[in-house]
């Protein structure tokens, strides 16, 4: 199993904010990997396991909560958050 690239642990759910958070900055690569995997047609189980490092067989509830939360935040980063990231 591949581990997430950040040293910051993967949260069960991403706390929502209309601003960039320290978690967003720490997990930017994770967000991009999720978007790429989703675009390539990866299953939810594959994304949870390979990108988030959550084994859906052992932690099914955590995987079901974490994946959509992180995908939602990744999409927010691509539509809105990136502007804040590069604005300084």
GROMACS .gro file of N, CA, C and O in nm, residues 1-32:
model
  128
    1UNK      N    1   0.085  -0.118   0.000
    1UNK     CA    2   0.000   0.000   0.000
    1UNK      C    3   0.089   0.124   0.000
    1UNK      O    4   0.187   0.133   0.073
    2UNK      N    5   0.056   0.220  -0.082
    2UNK     CA    6   0.127   0.346  -0.085
    2UNK      C    7   0.076   0.435   0.027
    2UNK      O    8  -0.043   0.440   0.055
    3UNK      N    9   0.165   0.506   0.090
    3UNK     CA   10   0.127   0.598   0.196
    3UNK      C   11   0.110   0.738   0.138
    3UNK      O   12   0.174   0.773   0.039
    4UNK      N   13   0.025   0.820   0.198
    4UNK     CA   14   0.014   0.959   0.154
    4UNK      C   15   0.150   1.027   0.162
    4UNK      O   16   0.234   0.990   0.244
    5UNK      N   17   0.172   1.126   0.076
    5UNK     CA   18   0.302   1.191   0.070
    5UNK      C   19   0.327   1.290   0.181
    5UNK      O   20   0.440   1.326   0.208
    6UNK      N   21   0.224   1.337   0.248
    6UNK     CA   22   0.240   1.434   0.354
    6UNK      C   23   0.272   1.365   0.486
    6UNK      O   24   0.231   1.253   0.511
    7UNK      N   25   0.346   1.435   0.573
    7UNK     CA   26   0.371   1.385   0.707
    7UNK      C   27   0.251   1.411   0.798
    7UNK      O   28   0.245   1.358   0.908
    8UNK      N   29   0.158   1.494   0.753
    8UNK     CA   30   0.038   1.523   0.828
    8UNK      C   31  -0.061   1.409   0.805
    8UNK      O   32  -0.091   1.377   0.691
    9UNK      N   33  -0.109   1.345   0.912
    9UNK     CA   34  -0.202   1.232   0.894
    9UNK      C   35  -0.327   1.272   0.816
    9UNK      O   36  -0.370   1.387   0.819
   10UNK      N   37  -0.384   1.174   0.749
   10UNK     CA   38  -0.509   1.195   0.676
   10UNK      C   39  -0.622   1.202   0.777
   10UNK      O   40  -0.641   1.111   0.858
   11UNK      N   41  -0.697   1.310   0.771
   11UNK     CA   42  -0.812   1.328   0.860
   11UNK      C   43  -0.927   1.238   0.816
   11UNK      O   44  -0.938   1.204   0.698
   12UNK      N   45  -1.013   1.203   0.911
   12UNK     CA   46  -1.132   1.126   0.877
   12UNK      C   47  -1.223   1.206   0.785
   12UNK      O   48  -1.287   1.151   0.697
   13UNK      N   49  -1.229   1.337   0.808
   13UNK     CA   50  -1.302   1.429   0.721
   13UNK      C   51  -1.227   1.561   0.719
   13UNK      O   52  -1.171   1.602   0.821
   14UNK      N   53  -1.226   1.626   0.605
   14UNK     CA   54  -1.161   1.757   0.593
   14UNK      C   55  -1.252   1.863   0.654
   14UNK      O   56  -1.370   1.870   0.621
   15UNK      N   57  -1.197   1.942   0.745
   15UNK     CA   58  -1.273   2.055   0.799
   15UNK      C   59  -1.292   2.156   0.687
   15UNK      O   60  -1.195   2.194   0.620
   16UNK      N   61  -1.416   2.202   0.667
   16UNK     CA   62  -1.442   2.294   0.558
   16UNK      C   63  -1.409   2.437   0.600
   16UNK      O   64  -1.435   2.477   0.712
   17UNK      N   65  -1.354   2.510   0.506
   17UNK     CA   66  -1.323   2.651   0.526
   17UNK      C   67  -1.329   2.718   0.390
   17UNK      O   68  -1.301   2.655   0.287
   18UNK      N   69  -1.366   2.847   0.389
   18UNK     CA   70  -1.363   2.923   0.264
   18UNK      C   71  -1.224   2.981   0.239
   18UNK      O   72  -1.205   3.053   0.141
   19UNK      N   73  -1.131   2.949   0.325
   19UNK     CA   74  -0.992   2.993   0.311
   19UNK      C   75  -0.903   2.870   0.305
   19UNK      O   76  -0.942   2.761   0.346
   20UNK      N   77  -0.783   2.889   0.255
   20UNK     CA   78  -0.685   2.782   0.258
   20UNK      C   79  -0.648   2.753   0.403
   20UNK      O   80  -0.635   2.844   0.484
   21UNK      N   81  -0.631   2.627   0.431
   21UNK     CA   82  -0.591   2.587   0.566
   21UNK      C   83  -0.452   2.525   0.562
   21UNK      O   84  -0.401   2.490   0.454
   22UNK      N   85  -0.394   2.508   0.678
   22UNK     CA   86  -0.266   2.438   0.686
   22UNK      C   87  -0.281   2.295   0.634
   22UNK      O   88  -0.190   2.242   0.569
   23UNK      N   89  -0.397   2.234   0.659
   23UNK     CA   90  -0.423   2.098   0.610
   23UNK      C   91  -0.423   2.097   0.457
   23UNK      O   92  -0.365   2.007   0.396
   24UNK      N   93  -0.486   2.198   0.395
   24UNK     CA   94  -0.487   2.206   0.249
   24UNK      C   95  -0.345   2.213   0.195
   24UNK      O   96  -0.311   2.144   0.098
   25UNK      N   97  -0.265   2.297   0.254
   25UNK     CA   98  -0.127   2.313   0.206
   25UNK      C   99  -0.048   2.185   0.224
   25UNK      O  100   0.030   2.147   0.137
   26UNK      N  101  -0.069   2.116   0.335
   26UNK     CA  102   0.003   1.992   0.362
   26UNK      C  103  -0.041   1.879   0.269
   26UNK      O  104   0.036   1.788   0.241
   27UNK      N  105  -0.166   1.887   0.223
   27UNK     CA  106  -0.222   1.777   0.143
   27UNK      C  107  -0.252   1.816  -0.002
   27UNK      O  108  -0.327   1.746  -0.071
   28UNK      N  109  -0.191   1.922  -0.049
   28UNK     CA  110  -0.213   1.965  -0.187
   28UNK      C  111  -0.183   1.852  -0.286
   28UNK      O  112  -0.261   1.825  -0.377
   29UNK      N  113  -0.072   1.784  -0.267
   29UNK     CA  114  -0.036   1.673  -0.356
   29UNK      C  115  -0.138   1.560  -0.346
   29UNK      O  116  -0.175   1.501  -0.448
   30UNK      N  117  -0.187   1.534  -0.228
   30UNK     CA  118  -0.290   1.432  -0.209
   30UNK      C  119  -0.415   1.469  -0.288
   30UNK      O  120  -0.474   1.384  -0.357
   31UNK      N  121  -0.455   1.595  -0.280
   31UNK     CA  122  -0.572   1.641  -0.355
   31UNK      C  123  -0.552   1.620  -0.505
   31UNK      O  124  -0.642   1.573  -0.575
   32UNK      N  125  -0.436   1.656  -0.554
   32UNK     CA  126  -0.409   1.642  -0.697
   32UNK      C  127  -0.407   1.496  -0.738
   32UNK      O  128  -0.458   1.459  -0.845
   0.00000   0.00000   0.00000
